[in-house]
Short mmCIF file of C-alpha atoms and ligand atoms in Angstrom, two decimals:
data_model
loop_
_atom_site.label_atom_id
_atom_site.label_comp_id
_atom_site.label_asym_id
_atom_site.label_seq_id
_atom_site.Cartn_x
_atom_site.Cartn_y
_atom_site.Cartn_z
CA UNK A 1 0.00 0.00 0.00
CA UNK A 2 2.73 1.96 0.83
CA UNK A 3 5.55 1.32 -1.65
CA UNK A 4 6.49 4.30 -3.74
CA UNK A 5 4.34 6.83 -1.85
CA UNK A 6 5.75 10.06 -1.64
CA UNK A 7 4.82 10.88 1.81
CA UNK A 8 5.59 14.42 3.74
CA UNK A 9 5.82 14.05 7.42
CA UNK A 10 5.51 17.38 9.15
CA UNK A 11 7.20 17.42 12.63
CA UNK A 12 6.10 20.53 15.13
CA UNK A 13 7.51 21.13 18.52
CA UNK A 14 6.44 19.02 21.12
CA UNK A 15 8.24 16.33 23.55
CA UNK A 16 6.10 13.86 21.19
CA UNK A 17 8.89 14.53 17.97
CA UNK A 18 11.25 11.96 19.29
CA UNK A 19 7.91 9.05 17.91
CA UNK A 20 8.35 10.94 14.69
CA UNK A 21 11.55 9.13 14.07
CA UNK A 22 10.19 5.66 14.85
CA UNK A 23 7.24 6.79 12.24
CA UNK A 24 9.69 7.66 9.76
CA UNK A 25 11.43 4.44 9.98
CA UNK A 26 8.03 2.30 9.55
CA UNK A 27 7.02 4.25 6.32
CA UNK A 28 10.51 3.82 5.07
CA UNK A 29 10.22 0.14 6.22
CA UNK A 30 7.00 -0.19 4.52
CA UNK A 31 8.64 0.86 0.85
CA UNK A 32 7.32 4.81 1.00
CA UNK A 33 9.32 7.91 0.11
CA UNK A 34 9.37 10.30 3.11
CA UNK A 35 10.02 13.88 2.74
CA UNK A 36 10.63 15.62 6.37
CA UNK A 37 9.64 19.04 7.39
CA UNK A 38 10.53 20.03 10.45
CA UNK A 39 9.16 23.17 12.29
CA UNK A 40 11.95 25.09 14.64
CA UNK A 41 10.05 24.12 17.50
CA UNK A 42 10.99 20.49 16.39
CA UNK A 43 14.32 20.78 16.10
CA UNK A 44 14.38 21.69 19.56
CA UNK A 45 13.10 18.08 20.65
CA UNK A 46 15.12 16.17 18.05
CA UNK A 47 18.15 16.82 15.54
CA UNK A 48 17.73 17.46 11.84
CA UNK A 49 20.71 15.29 11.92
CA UNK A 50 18.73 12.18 12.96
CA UNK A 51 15.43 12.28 10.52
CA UNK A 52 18.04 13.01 7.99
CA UNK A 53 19.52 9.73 8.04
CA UNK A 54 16.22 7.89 8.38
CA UNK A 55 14.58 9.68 6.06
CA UNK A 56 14.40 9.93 2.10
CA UNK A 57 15.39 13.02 1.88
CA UNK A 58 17.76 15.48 4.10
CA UNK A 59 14.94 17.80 6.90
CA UNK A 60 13.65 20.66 5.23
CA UNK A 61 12.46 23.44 7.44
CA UNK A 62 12.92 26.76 5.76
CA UNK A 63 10.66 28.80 3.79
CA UNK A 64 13.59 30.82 2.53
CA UNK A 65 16.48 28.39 0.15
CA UNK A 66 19.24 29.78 -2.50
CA UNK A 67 18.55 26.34 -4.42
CA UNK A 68 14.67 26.19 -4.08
CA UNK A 69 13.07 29.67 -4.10
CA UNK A 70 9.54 28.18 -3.46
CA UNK A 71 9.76 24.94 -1.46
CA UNK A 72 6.20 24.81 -0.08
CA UNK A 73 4.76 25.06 -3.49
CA UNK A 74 7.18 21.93 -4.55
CA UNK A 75 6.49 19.74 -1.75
CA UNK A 76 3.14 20.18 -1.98
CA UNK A 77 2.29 19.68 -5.05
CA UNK A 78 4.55 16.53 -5.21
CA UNK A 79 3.46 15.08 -2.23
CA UNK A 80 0.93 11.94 -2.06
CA UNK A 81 -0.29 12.21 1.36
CA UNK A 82 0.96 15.25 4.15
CA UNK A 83 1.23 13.29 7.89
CA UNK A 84 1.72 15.83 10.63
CA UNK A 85 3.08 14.12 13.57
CA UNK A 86 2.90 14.86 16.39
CA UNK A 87 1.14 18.14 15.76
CA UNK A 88 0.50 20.85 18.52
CA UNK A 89 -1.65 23.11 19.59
CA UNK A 90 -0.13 25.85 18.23
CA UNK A 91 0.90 24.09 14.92
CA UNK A 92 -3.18 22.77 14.72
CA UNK A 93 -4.43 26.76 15.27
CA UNK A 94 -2.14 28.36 12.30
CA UNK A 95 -3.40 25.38 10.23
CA UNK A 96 -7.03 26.24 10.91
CA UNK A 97 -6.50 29.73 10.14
CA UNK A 98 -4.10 29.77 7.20
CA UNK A 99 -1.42 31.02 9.03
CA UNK A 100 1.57 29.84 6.73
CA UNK A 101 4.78 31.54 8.38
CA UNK A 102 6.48 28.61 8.68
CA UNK A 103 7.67 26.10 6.16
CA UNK A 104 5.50 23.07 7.60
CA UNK A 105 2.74 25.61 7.03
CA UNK A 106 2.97 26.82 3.74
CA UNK A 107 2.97 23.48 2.09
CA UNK A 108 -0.41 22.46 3.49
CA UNK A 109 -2.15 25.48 2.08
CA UNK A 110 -0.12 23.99 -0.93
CA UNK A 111 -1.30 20.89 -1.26
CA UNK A 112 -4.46 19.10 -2.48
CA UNK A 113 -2.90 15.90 -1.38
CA UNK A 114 -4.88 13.89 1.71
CA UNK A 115 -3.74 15.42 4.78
CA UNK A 116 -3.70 13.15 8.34
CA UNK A 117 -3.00 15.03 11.69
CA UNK A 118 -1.92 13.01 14.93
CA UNK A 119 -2.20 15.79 17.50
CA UNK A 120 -0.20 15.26 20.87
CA UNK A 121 -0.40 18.03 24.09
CA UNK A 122 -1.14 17.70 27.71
CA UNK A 123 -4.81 17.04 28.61
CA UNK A 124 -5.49 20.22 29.61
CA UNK A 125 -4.92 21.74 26.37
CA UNK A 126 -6.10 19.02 23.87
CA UNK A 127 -9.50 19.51 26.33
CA UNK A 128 -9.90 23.24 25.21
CA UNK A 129 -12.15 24.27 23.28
CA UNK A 130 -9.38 26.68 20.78
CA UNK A 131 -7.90 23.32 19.81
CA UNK A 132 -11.19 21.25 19.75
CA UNK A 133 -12.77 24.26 17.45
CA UNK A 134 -9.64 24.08 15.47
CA UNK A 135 -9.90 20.26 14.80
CA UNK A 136 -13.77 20.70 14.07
CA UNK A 137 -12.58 23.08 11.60
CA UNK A 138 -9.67 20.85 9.74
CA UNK A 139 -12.41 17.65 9.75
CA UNK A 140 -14.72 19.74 8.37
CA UNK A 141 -12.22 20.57 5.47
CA UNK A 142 -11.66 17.45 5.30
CA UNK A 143 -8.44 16.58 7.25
CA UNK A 144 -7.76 13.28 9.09
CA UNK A 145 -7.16 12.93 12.79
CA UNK A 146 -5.66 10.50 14.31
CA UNK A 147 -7.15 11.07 17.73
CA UNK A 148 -4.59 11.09 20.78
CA UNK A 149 -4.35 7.80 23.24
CA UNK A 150 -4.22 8.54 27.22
CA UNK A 151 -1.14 7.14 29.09
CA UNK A 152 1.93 9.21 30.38
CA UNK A 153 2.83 12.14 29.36
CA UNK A 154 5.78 14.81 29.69
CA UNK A 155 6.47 15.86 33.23
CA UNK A 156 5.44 12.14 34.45
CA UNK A 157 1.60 13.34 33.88
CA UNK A 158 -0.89 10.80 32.88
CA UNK A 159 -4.16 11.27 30.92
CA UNK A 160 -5.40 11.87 27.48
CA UNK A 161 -2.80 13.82 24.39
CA UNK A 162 -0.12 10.97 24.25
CA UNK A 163 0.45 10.45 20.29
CA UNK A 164 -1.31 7.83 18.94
CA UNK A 165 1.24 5.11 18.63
CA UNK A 166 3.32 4.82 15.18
CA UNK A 167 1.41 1.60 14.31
CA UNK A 168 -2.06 3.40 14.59
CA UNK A 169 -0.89 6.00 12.42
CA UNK A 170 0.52 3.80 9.51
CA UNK A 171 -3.08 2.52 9.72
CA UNK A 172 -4.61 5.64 8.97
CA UNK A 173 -2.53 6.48 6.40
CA UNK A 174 -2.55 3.35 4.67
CA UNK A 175 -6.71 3.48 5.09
CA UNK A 176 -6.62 6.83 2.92
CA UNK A 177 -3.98 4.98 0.21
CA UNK A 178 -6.94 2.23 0.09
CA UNK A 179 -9.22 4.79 -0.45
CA UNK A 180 -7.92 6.24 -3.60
CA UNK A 181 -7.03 3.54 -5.13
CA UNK A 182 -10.31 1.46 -4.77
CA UNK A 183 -11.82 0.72 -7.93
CA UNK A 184 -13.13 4.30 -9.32
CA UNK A 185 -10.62 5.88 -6.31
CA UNK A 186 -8.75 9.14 -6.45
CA UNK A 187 -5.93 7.25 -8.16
CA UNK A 188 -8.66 6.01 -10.87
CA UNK A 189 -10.03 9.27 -10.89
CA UNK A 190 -14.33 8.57 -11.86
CA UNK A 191 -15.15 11.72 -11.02
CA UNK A 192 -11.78 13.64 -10.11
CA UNK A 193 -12.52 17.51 -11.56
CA UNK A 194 -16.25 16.98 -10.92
CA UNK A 195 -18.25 18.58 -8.26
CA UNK A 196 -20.88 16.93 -6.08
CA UNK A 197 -23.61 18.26 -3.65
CA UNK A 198 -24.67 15.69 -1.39
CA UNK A 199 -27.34 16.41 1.04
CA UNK A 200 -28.02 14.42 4.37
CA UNK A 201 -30.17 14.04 7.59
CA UNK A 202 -33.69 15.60 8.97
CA UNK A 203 -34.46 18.97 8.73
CA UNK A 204 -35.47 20.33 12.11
CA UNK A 205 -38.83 22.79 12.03
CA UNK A 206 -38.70 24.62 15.20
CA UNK A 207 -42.32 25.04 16.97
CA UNK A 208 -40.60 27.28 19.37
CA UNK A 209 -37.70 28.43 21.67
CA UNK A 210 -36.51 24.63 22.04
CA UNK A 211 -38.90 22.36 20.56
CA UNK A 212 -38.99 21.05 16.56
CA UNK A 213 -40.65 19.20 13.98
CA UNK A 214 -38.32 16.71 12.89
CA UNK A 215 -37.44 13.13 11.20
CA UNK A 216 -35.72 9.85 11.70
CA UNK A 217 -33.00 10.47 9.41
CA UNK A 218 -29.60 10.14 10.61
CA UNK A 219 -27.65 11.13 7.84
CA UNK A 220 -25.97 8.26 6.97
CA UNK A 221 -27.35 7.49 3.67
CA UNK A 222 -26.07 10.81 2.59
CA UNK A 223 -22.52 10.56 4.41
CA UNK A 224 -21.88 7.37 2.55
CA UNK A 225 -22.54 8.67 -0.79
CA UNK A 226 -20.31 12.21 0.47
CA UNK A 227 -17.17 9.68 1.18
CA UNK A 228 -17.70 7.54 -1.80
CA UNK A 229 -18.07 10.48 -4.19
CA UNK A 230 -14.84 11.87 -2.43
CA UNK A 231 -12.95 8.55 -2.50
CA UNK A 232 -13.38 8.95 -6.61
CA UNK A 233 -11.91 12.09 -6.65
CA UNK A 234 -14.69 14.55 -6.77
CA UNK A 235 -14.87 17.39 -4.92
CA UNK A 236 -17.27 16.83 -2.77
CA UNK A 237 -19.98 19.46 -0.56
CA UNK A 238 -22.28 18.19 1.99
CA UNK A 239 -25.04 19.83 3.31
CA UNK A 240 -26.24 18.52 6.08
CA UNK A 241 -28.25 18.55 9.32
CA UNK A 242 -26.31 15.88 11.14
CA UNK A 243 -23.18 15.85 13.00
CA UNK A 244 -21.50 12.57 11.48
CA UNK A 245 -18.38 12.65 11.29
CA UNK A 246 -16.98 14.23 8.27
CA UNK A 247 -15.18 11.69 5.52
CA UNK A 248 -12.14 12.40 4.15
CA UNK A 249 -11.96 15.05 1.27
CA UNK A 250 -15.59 16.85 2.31
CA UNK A 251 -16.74 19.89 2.75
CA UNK A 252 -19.05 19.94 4.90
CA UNK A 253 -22.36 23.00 5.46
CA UNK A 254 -24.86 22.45 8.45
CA UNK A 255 -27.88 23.70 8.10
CA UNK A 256 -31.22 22.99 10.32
CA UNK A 257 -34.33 23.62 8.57
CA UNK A 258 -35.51 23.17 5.02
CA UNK A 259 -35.55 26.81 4.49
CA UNK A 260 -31.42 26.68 5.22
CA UNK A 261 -30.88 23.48 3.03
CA UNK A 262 -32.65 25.00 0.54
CA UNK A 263 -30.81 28.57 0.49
CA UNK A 264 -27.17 26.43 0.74
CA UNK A 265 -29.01 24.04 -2.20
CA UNK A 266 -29.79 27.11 -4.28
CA UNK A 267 -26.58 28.36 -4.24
CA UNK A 268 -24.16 25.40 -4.71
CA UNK A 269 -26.09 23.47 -7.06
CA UNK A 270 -25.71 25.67 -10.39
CA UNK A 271 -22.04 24.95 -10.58
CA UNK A 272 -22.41 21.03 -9.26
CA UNK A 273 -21.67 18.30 -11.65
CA UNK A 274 -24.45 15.58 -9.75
CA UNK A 275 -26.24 16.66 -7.04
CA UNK A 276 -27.89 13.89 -4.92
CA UNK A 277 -30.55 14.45 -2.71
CA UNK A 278 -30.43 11.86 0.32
CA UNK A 279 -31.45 14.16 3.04
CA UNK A 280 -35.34 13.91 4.65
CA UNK A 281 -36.49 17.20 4.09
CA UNK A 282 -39.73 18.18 6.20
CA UNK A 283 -42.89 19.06 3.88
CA UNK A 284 -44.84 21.31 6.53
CA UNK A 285 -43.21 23.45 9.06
CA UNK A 286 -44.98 25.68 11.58
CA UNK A 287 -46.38 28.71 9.59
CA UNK A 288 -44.65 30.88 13.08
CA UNK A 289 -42.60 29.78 14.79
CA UNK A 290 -42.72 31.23 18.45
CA UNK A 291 -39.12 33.17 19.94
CA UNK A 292 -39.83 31.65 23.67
CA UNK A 293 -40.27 28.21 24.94
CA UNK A 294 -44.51 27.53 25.05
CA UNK A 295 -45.64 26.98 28.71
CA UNK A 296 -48.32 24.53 29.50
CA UNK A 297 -50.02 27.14 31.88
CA UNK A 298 -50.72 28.68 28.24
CA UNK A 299 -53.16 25.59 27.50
CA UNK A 300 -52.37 24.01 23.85
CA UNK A 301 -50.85 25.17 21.47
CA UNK A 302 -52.87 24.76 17.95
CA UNK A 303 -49.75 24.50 15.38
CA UNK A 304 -50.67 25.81 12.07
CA UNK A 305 -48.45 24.23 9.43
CA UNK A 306 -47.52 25.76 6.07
CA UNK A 307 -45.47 23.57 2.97
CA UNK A 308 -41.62 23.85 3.04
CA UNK A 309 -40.01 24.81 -0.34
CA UNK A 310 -39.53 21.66 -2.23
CA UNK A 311 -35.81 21.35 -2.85
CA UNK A 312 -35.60 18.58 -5.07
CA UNK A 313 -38.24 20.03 -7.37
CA UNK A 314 -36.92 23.40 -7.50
CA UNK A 315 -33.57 22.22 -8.52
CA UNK A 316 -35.26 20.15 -11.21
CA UNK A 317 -36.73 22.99 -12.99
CA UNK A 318 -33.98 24.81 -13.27
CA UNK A 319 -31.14 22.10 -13.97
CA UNK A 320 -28.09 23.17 -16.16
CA UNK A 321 -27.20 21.38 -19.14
CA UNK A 322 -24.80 18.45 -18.18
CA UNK A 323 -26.05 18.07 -14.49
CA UNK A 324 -27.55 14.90 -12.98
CA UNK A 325 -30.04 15.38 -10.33
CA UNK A 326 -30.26 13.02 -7.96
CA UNK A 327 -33.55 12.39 -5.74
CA UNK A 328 -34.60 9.65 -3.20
CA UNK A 329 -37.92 8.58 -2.33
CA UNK A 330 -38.95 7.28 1.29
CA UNK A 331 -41.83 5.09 0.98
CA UNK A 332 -43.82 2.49 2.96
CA UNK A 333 -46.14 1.15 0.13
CA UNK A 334 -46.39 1.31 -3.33
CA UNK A 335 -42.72 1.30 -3.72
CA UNK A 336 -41.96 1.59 -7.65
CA UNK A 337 -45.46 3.49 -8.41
CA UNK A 338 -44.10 6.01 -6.27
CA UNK A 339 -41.17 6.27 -7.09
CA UNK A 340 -41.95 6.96 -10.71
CA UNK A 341 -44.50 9.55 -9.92
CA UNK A 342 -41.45 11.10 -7.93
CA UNK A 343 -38.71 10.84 -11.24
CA UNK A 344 -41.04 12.84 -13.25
CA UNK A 345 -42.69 15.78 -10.78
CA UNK A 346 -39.70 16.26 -9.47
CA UNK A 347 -37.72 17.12 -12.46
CA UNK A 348 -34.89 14.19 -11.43
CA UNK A 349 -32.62 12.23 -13.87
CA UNK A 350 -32.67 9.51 -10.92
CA UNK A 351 -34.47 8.32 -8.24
CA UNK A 352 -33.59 6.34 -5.18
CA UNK A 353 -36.43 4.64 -3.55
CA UNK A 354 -36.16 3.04 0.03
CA UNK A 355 -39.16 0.89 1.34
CA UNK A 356 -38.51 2.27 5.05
CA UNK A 357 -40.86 0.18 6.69
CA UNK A 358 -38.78 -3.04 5.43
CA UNK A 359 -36.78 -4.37 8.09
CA UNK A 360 -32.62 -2.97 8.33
CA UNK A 361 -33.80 -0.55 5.69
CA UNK A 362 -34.10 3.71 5.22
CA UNK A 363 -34.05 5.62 8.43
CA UNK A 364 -30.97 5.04 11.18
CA UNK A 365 -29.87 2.10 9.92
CA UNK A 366 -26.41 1.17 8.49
CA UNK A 367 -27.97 -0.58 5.66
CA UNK A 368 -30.27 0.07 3.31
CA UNK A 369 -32.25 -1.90 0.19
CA UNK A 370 -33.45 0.66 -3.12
CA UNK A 371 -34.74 -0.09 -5.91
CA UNK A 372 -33.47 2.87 -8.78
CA UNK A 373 -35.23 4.34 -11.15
CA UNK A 374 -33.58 6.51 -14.16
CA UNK A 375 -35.18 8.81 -16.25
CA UNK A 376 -33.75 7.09 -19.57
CA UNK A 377 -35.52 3.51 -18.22
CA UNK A 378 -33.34 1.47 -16.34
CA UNK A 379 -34.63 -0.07 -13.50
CA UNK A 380 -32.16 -1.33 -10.83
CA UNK A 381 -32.73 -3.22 -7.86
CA UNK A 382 -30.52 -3.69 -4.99
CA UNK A 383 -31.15 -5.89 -1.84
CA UNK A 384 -29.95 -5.34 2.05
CA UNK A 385 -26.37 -3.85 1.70
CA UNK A 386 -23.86 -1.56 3.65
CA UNK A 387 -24.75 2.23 2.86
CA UNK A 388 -21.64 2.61 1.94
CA UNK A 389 -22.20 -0.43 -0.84
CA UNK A 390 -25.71 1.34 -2.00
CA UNK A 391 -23.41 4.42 -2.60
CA UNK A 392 -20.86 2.63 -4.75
CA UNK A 393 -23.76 0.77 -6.48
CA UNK A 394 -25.46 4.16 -7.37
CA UNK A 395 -22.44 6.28 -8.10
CA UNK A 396 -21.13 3.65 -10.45
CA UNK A 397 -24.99 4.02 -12.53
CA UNK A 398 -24.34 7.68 -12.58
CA UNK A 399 -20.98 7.46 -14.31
CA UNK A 400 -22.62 4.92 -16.50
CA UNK A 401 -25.40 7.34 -17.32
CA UNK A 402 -23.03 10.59 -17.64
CA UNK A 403 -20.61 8.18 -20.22
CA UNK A 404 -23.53 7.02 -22.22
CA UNK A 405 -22.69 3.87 -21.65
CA UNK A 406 -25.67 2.65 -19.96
CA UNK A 407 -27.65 -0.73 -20.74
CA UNK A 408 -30.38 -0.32 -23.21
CA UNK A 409 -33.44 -0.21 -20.88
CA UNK A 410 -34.90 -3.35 -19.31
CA UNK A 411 -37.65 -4.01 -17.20
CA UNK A 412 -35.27 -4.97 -14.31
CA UNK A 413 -31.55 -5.87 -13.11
CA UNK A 414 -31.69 -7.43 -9.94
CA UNK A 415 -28.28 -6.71 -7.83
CA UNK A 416 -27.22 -7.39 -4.30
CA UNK A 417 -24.77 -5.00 -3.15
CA UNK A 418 -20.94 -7.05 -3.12
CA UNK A 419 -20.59 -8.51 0.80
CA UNK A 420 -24.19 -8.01 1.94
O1 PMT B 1 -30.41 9.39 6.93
P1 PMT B 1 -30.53 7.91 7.12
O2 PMT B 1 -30.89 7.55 8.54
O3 PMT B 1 -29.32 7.17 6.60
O4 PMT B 1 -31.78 7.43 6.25
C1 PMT B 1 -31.74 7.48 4.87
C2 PMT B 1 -33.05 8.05 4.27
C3 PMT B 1 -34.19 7.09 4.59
C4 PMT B 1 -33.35 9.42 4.87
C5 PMT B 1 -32.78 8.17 2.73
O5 PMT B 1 -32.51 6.91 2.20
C6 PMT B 1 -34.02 8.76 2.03
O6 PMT B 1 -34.95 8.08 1.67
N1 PMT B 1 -34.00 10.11 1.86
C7 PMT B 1 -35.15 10.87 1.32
C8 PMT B 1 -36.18 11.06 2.39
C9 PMT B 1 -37.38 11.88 1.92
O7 PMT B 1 -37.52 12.99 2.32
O8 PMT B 1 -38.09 11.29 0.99
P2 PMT B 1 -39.41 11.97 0.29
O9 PMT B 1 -39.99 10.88 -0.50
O10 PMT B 1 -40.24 12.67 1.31
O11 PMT B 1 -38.78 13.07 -0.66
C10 PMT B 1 -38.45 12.84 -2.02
C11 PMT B 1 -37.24 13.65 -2.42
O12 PMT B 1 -37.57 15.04 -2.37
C12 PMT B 1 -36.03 13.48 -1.55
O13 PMT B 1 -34.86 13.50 -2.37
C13 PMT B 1 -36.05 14.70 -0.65
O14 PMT B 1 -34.71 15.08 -0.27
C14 PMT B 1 -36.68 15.74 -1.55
N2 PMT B 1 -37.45 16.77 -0.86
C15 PMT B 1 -38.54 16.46 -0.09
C16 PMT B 1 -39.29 17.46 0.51
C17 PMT B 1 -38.90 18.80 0.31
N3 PMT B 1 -39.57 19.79 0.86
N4 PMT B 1 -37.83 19.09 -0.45
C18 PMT B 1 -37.12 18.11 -1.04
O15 PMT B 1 -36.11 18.37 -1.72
#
């Protein structure tokens, strides 16, 4: 997995560098092509000297070079995967702002290469909320952190911030080298240059200062097809109500109520490539909503409810040429009459139909079973299956129908999702 990966490994200053050097010497081990950076913090832990030697390359840690005017732009661009290990608070904060005064720095705003963080500080501080805000930030762009273990720590403290142990880390990265070069990965590049809105979860209708009208939906559906469509190279945007947590390569928008996904829909759909709507949007919502929480002394409340803005069906009316629109259908009867009725009102190229009152299927659960519908006349069916293998399934038919190399249409192709 490993063998002939040009890797960076970023090293900032903590007590945690010396475990850089035993994670250089595993990626070597393992056939990769490390590249060191090392911040000046860093080199207060452990010499240049020493990485040197284990290394690929001789350290780098300058911005400023007689024989390389722009280094960050080099290694950045050449680099396969950026590990940052141990990483600190202070390295983790000018990260999360774009702070780039230091070599280490620069390259990651550099880079469109997977980057992994393995952050390492006393408790105190990886408990904070700066550095817990800056992580949410990097995972929401997409970064990948290899959370710290608990054990000792400098200063003969115990508790949670010890880096995660070299072995853990060569996990993670060689999870994200599986990733793109799955079948239709990064490496194979299905959809790299495309853009893909995914949307996910319940939309949340508030009644009043704390209380909603709301769904099942736990976004998963949607977060599967979000880290497939990234693992294939597309830049990927989710909108979503849910707080999953974020796959690798995915931008991710919260929103609560239809009103918000629509506004976030409305704007980054024009410019998407396929846009897939997975998320349970709410069809009525509270004409007014109330500022203050409703007391029962004020006897009850008679909710007046008004239609959402139909998301799907606006963005099928005014679909740019090239785009494939992407809609699922939550049903409990009637399954493929619906679902066709669906495909043409709302405007969609596909639909996704889920018979959620079928058992380990729709709503909450890890699997799901659909039958899909396109709007040229296939007909696919796919029995109980991972989400994650539903996404594949149904990304794979949308290359197929954006290559023109679909089937002629048949009345139905029966498929059970590989390992369900
Ligand atoms: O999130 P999980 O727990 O993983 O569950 C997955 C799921 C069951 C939510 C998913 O598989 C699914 O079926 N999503 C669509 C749910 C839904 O709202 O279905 P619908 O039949 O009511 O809507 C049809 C389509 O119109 C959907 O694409 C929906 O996003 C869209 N819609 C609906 C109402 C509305 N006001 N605007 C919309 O865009």
């Amino acid at each position: 997995m490993l063998a002939g990966r040009r890797v960076v490994l970023g090293v900032t200053g903590g007590i945690a560098a010396y475990k850089a050097i035993e994670l250089c010497r595993r990626l070597v081990d393992a056939g990769a092509h490390v590249v060191p950076v090392m911040t000046a913090g860093a080199q207060r832990f452990v010499g240049a000297t020493t990485l040197s030697a284990l290394a690929s390359e001789p350290v780098q840690s300058s911005l400023w070079s007689e024989a390389d005017p722009i280094p960050h732009t080099r290694l950045g661009q050449n680099a396969e995967l950026i590990v940052v290990a141990p990483a600190t608070a202070r390295f983790l904060s000018a990260y999360a702002t774009g702070y780039s005064h230091d070599l280490l720095t620069a390259t990651l705003l550099a880079t469109r290469a997977p980057v992994v963080v393995c952050p390492a500080m006393h408790t105190e501080m990886w408990e904070h909320p700066a550095v817990q805000e800056n992580l949410a930030t990097l995972r929401r762009r997409g970064v990948i952190v290899v959370e710290p273990d608990s054990g000792r720590l400098a200063g003969g403290d115990v508790g949670h911030g010890r880096l995660a142990a070299p072995e853990r880390i060569v996990a993670a990265i060689s999870e994200v080298f599986a990733a793109t070069d799955a079948p239709g990965g990064q490496a194979g590049g299905a959809l790299r240059g495309m853009s893909v809105l995914v949307t996910a979860g319940g939309t949340r209708e508030p009644i009043d200062a704390v209380r909603f009208i709301g769904n099942r939906s736990s976004g998963k559906q949607g977060y599967a097809i979000a880290a497939e469509a990234a693992a294939r190279g597309a830049e990927v945007t989710l909108v979503t109500t849910s707080n999953l947590a974020v796959p690798p390569g995915v931008s991710v928008e919260r929103v609560e109520t239809a009103a918000e996904m629509h506004a976030a829909c409305e704007r980054i759909a024009p410019t998407a490539d396929i846009v897939v709507m997975a998320a349970a949007v709410a069809d009525f919502r509270p004409a007014a909503a109330v500022d203050h929480k409703l007391k029962k002394a004020d006897g009850t409340p008679q909710i007046v409810l008004e239609p959402t803005p139909d998301i799907l069906a606006s963005l099928g009316a005014s679909k740019p040429a090239g785009q494939t629109l992407v809609g699922f259908a939550a049903e409990t009867s009637e399954l493929r009459a619906n679902a066709g009725l669906k495909l043409v009102a709302k405007g969609a190229d596909i639909i996704v139909a889920n018979d959620v009152s079928a058992p380990g299927v729709g709503f909450e659960h890890d699997t799901n079973a659909v039958l899909i519908l396109t709007a040229s006349g296939r007909d696919l069916s796919l029995g109980l299956g991972e989400k994650r293998e539903i996404a594949a399934a149904l990304l794979d038919l949308i290359v197929e129908e954006r290559s023109g190399t679909a089937e002629p249409a048949r009345p139905t192709e029966n498929s059970t999702p590989t390992g369900a």
